[in-house]
Short mmCIF file of C-alpha atoms in Angstrom, two decimals:
data_model
loop_
_atom_site.label_atom_id
_atom_site.label_comp_id
_atom_site.label_asym_id
_atom_site.label_seq_id
_atom_site.Cartn_x
_atom_site.Cartn_y
_atom_site.Cartn_z
CA PRO U 404 -2.62 60.99 87.78
CA PRO U 405 -0.59 58.24 88.67
CA GLN U 406 2.51 58.75 90.76
CA PRO U 407 5.85 58.15 89.32
CA ALA U 408 7.61 54.92 90.84
CA ARG U 409 10.22 55.89 93.34
CA GLN U 410 13.63 55.00 92.35
CA LEU U 411 15.56 52.91 95.19
CA VAL U 412 18.93 54.35 95.08
CA ARG U 413 21.56 52.06 97.01
CA GLN U 414 23.26 54.20 99.48
CA PRO U 415 26.55 53.68 100.05
CA ALA U 416 27.57 51.39 103.15
CA THR U 417 28.72 53.43 106.14
CA THR U 418 30.78 51.78 108.62
CA ASN U 419 31.40 53.23 112.00
CA GLN U 420 35.01 52.80 112.30
CA PRO U 421 35.23 53.72 116.28
CA ALA U 422 33.10 51.33 116.73
CA MET U 423 34.74 48.36 114.69
CA HIS U 424 37.75 49.08 116.38
CA LYS U 425 36.57 49.42 119.72
CA ALA U 426 34.77 45.75 119.17
CA ALA U 427 38.31 44.39 117.68
CA VAL U 428 40.20 45.92 120.98
CA THR U 429 37.48 44.27 123.08
CA LYS U 430 37.75 41.30 121.44
CA HIS U 431 41.26 41.33 121.99
CA HIS U 432 41.41 42.04 125.21
CA SER U 433 38.58 39.32 125.87
CA LYS U 434 40.90 36.97 124.57
CA LEU U 435 43.66 37.74 126.96
CA GLY U 436 41.53 37.85 129.68
CA ASP U 437 41.33 34.60 130.17
CA TRP U 438 45.09 34.25 130.59
CA TRP U 439 44.45 33.04 134.35
CA HIS U 440 42.71 29.65 133.06
CA ASP U 441 46.43 28.93 131.19
CA LEU U 442 48.02 29.83 134.17
CA ALA U 443 46.00 27.92 136.60
CA ALA U 444 46.59 24.90 134.11
CA PHE U 445 50.11 25.25 134.24
CA VAL U 446 50.28 25.34 137.74
CA GLY U 447 47.98 22.43 138.04
CA LEU U 448 50.04 20.63 135.42
CA GLY U 449 53.26 21.38 137.80
CA ALA U 450 51.68 20.31 140.95
CA ILE U 451 50.60 17.07 139.50
CA GLY U 452 53.92 16.63 137.79
CA CYS U 453 55.54 17.66 141.57
CA VAL U 454 53.51 14.87 142.99
CA ALA U 455 54.22 12.10 140.35
CA VAL U 456 58.02 13.01 140.38
CA VAL U 457 58.23 13.14 144.43
CA SER U 458 56.45 9.78 144.37
CA PHE U 459 58.79 8.37 141.76
CA ILE U 460 62.04 9.51 143.24
CA THR U 461 60.67 7.83 146.79
CA TRP U 462 59.82 4.61 145.17
CA MET U 463 63.26 4.44 143.36
CA LEU U 464 65.58 5.50 146.38
CA TRP U 465 63.08 2.95 148.98
CA PRO U 466 65.87 0.89 149.62
CA MET U 467 67.57 3.44 151.50
CA SER U 468 68.46 3.10 155.45
CA ALA U 469 66.23 5.05 157.60
CA GLU U 470 69.25 7.16 158.82
CA ASN U 471 69.83 8.26 155.11
CA TRP U 472 66.57 9.09 154.38
CA ALA U 473 66.77 11.92 156.81
CA TYR U 474 69.18 13.74 154.54
CA ILE U 475 67.33 13.45 151.46
CA ARG U 476 66.05 16.81 150.36
CA PHE U 477 65.84 19.18 147.56
CA PRO U 478 69.15 21.09 147.86
CA LEU U 479 68.49 24.82 148.04
CA SER U 480 72.21 25.56 148.93
CA LEU U 481 75.50 24.36 148.13
CA GLU U 482 76.03 22.50 151.71
CA ASP U 483 72.90 20.71 150.86
CA ALA U 484 73.97 19.82 147.67
CA GLN U 485 77.42 18.72 149.18
CA THR U 486 75.27 16.67 152.07
CA LEU U 487 73.08 14.96 149.42
CA GLY U 488 75.86 13.79 147.41
CA ALA U 489 77.63 12.04 150.10
CA VAL U 490 74.76 10.32 151.24
CA LEU U 491 73.58 9.24 147.42
CA SER U 492 77.05 8.48 146.78
CA GLU U 493 76.65 5.30 149.44
CA PHE U 494 73.53 4.53 147.88
CA ARG U 495 74.93 4.55 143.88
CA ASP U 496 77.27 1.69 145.02
CA GLN U 497 74.57 -0.82 145.49
CA HIS U 498 71.58 0.82 143.25
CA TYR U 499 73.11 2.91 140.50
CA VAL U 500 70.10 2.36 137.82
CA ARG U 501 67.57 3.55 140.12
CA LEU U 502 69.85 6.65 141.58
CA LEU U 503 70.41 7.33 137.52
CA LEU U 504 66.43 7.16 137.31
CA ALA U 505 65.49 9.08 139.93
CA HIS U 506 68.05 11.72 139.06
CA ALA U 507 66.64 11.87 135.71
CA SER U 508 63.09 12.68 136.83
CA LEU U 509 63.90 15.46 138.98
CA TYR U 510 66.21 17.11 135.93
CA LEU U 511 63.61 16.89 133.58
CA TYR U 512 60.86 17.96 136.12
CA LEU U 513 63.14 20.94 136.92
CA GLN U 514 63.86 22.35 133.51
CA THR U 515 60.28 21.42 131.91
CA PHE U 516 58.22 23.85 134.35
CA ALA U 517 61.22 26.28 134.28
CA ILE U 518 62.22 25.85 138.02
CA PRO U 519 65.69 26.93 139.35
CA GLY U 520 67.83 24.42 140.56
CA THR U 521 69.13 22.49 137.78
CA VAL U 522 73.16 23.75 138.07
CA PHE U 523 72.54 21.62 141.89
CA ALA U 524 71.41 18.76 139.53
CA ASN U 525 74.53 19.01 137.20
CA LEU U 526 76.62 19.32 140.42
CA LEU U 527 75.23 15.75 141.49
CA GLY U 528 75.12 14.42 137.78
CA GLY U 529 79.37 14.98 137.72
CA ALA U 530 79.82 13.78 141.67
CA LEU U 531 77.43 10.66 141.39
CA PHE U 532 77.94 9.73 137.81
CA GLY U 533 81.46 11.16 136.82
CA MET U 534 81.84 12.86 133.53
CA MET U 535 81.71 10.07 131.25
CA VAL U 536 78.07 9.65 132.01
CA GLY U 537 77.04 12.47 133.87
CA PHE U 538 77.82 15.31 131.58
CA PRO U 539 76.31 14.07 128.41
CA LEU U 540 73.15 12.77 130.66
CA CYS U 541 72.64 16.56 132.10
CA LEU U 542 73.11 17.85 128.49
CA ILE U 543 70.13 15.36 126.70
CA TYR U 544 68.01 16.20 130.22
CA ASN U 545 68.72 19.93 129.65
CA THR U 546 67.47 19.61 125.91
CA LEU U 547 64.73 17.47 126.33
CA GLY U 548 63.37 19.42 129.41
CA SER U 549 63.78 22.64 127.29
CA ILE U 550 61.69 21.07 124.48
CA PHE U 551 59.03 20.15 126.72
CA LEU U 552 58.80 23.47 128.32
CA TYR U 553 58.76 24.82 124.39
CA GLY U 554 55.77 22.41 123.98
CA LEU U 555 53.80 23.93 126.82
CA SER U 556 54.32 27.49 126.32
CA LEU U 557 53.14 26.44 122.88
CA LEU U 558 49.63 24.91 124.31
CA LEU U 559 49.13 27.46 127.08
CA GLY U 560 51.68 29.98 127.21
CA ARG U 561 50.65 32.54 124.60
CA ARG U 562 47.91 34.58 126.57
CA ILE U 563 50.20 34.36 129.45
CA VAL U 564 53.25 35.86 127.66
CA LEU U 565 51.18 38.34 126.12
CA ARG U 566 50.05 39.69 129.70
CA PHE U 567 53.15 39.92 131.46
CA PHE U 568 56.02 39.71 129.16
CA ALA U 569 54.95 41.48 125.95
CA HIS U 570 57.55 44.02 125.80
CA LYS U 571 60.09 41.38 126.26
CA LEU U 572 58.79 39.02 123.64
CA ASP U 573 58.65 41.85 121.04
CA THR U 574 62.46 42.26 121.80
CA VAL U 575 63.07 39.01 121.19
CA ARG U 576 60.76 38.75 117.93
CA GLY U 577 62.93 42.13 116.58
CA TRP U 578 66.13 40.10 117.25
CA ILE U 579 65.04 36.81 115.56
CA GLN U 580 63.95 38.91 112.45
CA SER U 581 66.95 40.65 111.93
CA TYR U 582 69.00 37.08 112.30
CA GLU U 583 66.32 35.05 110.41
CA GLU U 584 68.67 33.56 108.06
CA SER U 585 71.05 32.38 110.88
CA ILE U 586 68.88 32.13 113.44
CA VAL U 587 70.67 28.59 114.67
CA VAL U 588 74.00 30.30 114.95
CA LYS U 589 72.44 33.27 116.88
CA MET U 590 70.48 31.31 119.15
CA ILE U 591 73.70 29.17 120.30
CA PHE U 592 75.79 32.27 120.90
CA LEU U 593 72.88 33.82 122.83
CA ARG U 594 72.81 30.68 124.87
CA LEU U 595 76.02 31.03 125.27
CA PHE U 596 76.06 34.09 126.98
CA PRO U 597 76.02 33.19 131.09
CA PHE U 598 73.33 35.95 131.74
CA THR U 599 70.48 34.98 129.44
CA PRO U 600 67.29 33.91 130.71
CA ASN U 601 67.36 30.57 128.94
CA TRP U 602 63.49 29.66 130.60
CA PHE U 603 61.98 32.99 128.44
CA LEU U 604 64.02 31.73 125.66
CA ASN U 605 62.73 28.57 125.86
CA VAL U 606 58.89 30.03 126.23
CA SER U 607 59.41 32.59 123.69
CA SER U 608 60.44 30.63 120.86
CA ALA U 609 57.38 28.98 120.82
CA GLN U 610 55.40 31.84 120.82
CA LEU U 611 57.60 33.40 117.60
CA HIS U 612 57.43 29.85 115.85
CA VAL U 613 61.09 28.89 115.87
CA PRO U 614 61.16 25.46 114.25
CA VAL U 615 61.43 23.10 117.14
CA TRP U 616 64.81 21.25 115.32
CA LYS U 617 66.22 24.65 115.50
CA PHE U 618 65.59 25.33 119.08
CA ALA U 619 67.00 22.48 120.02
CA ILE U 620 70.25 22.54 118.00
CA GLY U 621 70.57 25.85 120.04
CA VAL U 622 69.82 24.56 123.33
CA PHE U 623 71.89 21.42 122.68
CA VAL U 624 75.06 23.29 121.57
CA GLY U 625 74.58 26.78 123.38
CA LEU U 626 73.96 24.97 127.05
CA THR U 627 77.14 22.59 126.21
CA PRO U 628 79.86 24.88 128.06
CA TYR U 629 77.51 25.51 131.08
CA ASN U 630 76.82 21.58 131.63
CA PHE U 631 80.24 20.72 131.04
CA LEU U 632 81.56 23.28 134.01
CA SER U 633 79.18 22.61 136.44
CA CYS U 634 79.21 19.00 135.97
CA LYS U 635 82.81 19.30 135.98
CA ALA U 636 82.89 21.15 139.43
CA GLY U 637 80.85 17.94 140.78
CA LEU U 638 83.94 16.08 140.44
CA VAL U 639 85.01 18.38 143.50
CA LEU U 640 81.87 18.80 145.03
CA SER U 641 82.89 18.38 148.72
CA HIS U 642 85.75 20.86 148.33
CA LEU U 643 83.64 23.62 146.62
CA THR U 644 83.01 26.58 149.31
CA SER U 645 81.52 28.86 147.20
CA ARG U 646 78.59 28.83 143.85
CA ASN U 647 81.35 31.21 142.33
CA GLN U 648 83.52 28.16 141.94
CA ILE U 649 81.07 26.22 140.18
CA ILE U 650 82.02 28.31 137.31
CA ASP U 651 84.99 30.47 137.89
CA ARG U 652 84.99 34.19 136.74
CA SER U 653 87.67 33.46 134.03
CA ALA U 654 85.41 30.97 132.48
CA THR U 655 82.37 33.36 132.79
CA LEU U 656 84.66 36.08 130.93
CA TRP U 657 85.38 33.55 128.05
CA LEU U 658 81.48 32.64 127.60
CA VAL U 659 80.80 36.62 127.63
CA LEU U 660 83.54 37.27 124.92
CA ILE U 661 82.37 34.13 122.80
CA ALA U 662 78.83 34.99 123.11
CA VAL U 663 79.55 39.06 122.26
CA LEU U 664 82.09 37.95 119.07
CA GLY U 665 79.50 35.13 118.02
CA LEU U 666 76.24 38.01 118.17
CA PHE U 667 77.72 41.37 116.74
CA GLY U 668 80.99 40.23 114.67
CA PRO U 669 78.86 39.34 112.03
CA VAL U 670 77.21 42.61 112.20
CA LEU U 671 80.75 44.59 112.58
CA ALA U 672 82.01 42.49 109.38
CA LYS U 673 79.30 43.62 107.07
CA ARG U 674 79.54 47.41 108.55
CA PHE U 675 83.37 47.17 107.34
CA LYS U 676 82.88 45.78 104.18
CA LEU U 677 80.33 48.30 103.24
CA MET U 678 83.19 50.96 104.51
CA GLU U 679 85.12 49.31 102.00
CA ARG U 680 83.00 49.25 99.54
CA ILE U 681 81.85 53.11 99.45
CA GLY U 682 85.59 54.00 100.05
CA ILE U 683 86.48 51.89 96.77
CA ASN U 684 83.71 53.58 94.64
CA ALA U 685 84.59 57.20 96.16
#
């Protein structure tokens, strides 16, 4: 007798959840595993930029006398900055534009690659060009350099930040999400706080997709007091005896107080309003 045709029963598709999860984790780590490529690219760009900036500054300062060239070095201490300021003051009288361009290139390079030393650049800006010119220029350089670092972070920073600063990034992300409506104001007050790591704000803002125009306003307004005070200290550069005199304790305390009020004042105000409503309804 003919055999009955077999019914093909389609079995439900089964997925191996542990295997899929493992594959996803492996893929994630493989993407993060190339962080050193991005770090090498960043360091390479920094090295190329260093050669370019040093060459440009050398060209700008070329007319300087041979005896003064012996004092031209990057200031690593207040004494170095004072010596450099005295030498460059003589050069400024005859080659103002050349000195202006050399100072601009140095400042932008330091800020773009998050290299410490902009405080000395601010001191020299005030000492060499005065407050009317030096202060606004240093503020513009600071803002432009921060935007350049924002762009570098956008291009090369994701895997580096996740590899080395994932916890800090989560902290900043939570803070930004809680103040998303007034992010510009909050970033200004965070910049006002003297102990904020501004370089990490520059890097993390790109990873958290903070709009660049909001980021730029936060830098420009928030770092105005720091640039003003350090440029102003440059007016008496030769009389400074300690780095603590650049921004004294009273100014630091005022900045801390303003930053704390700006960051936590609105939160406390909301809580007080809520308590009043609860009291009225009760």
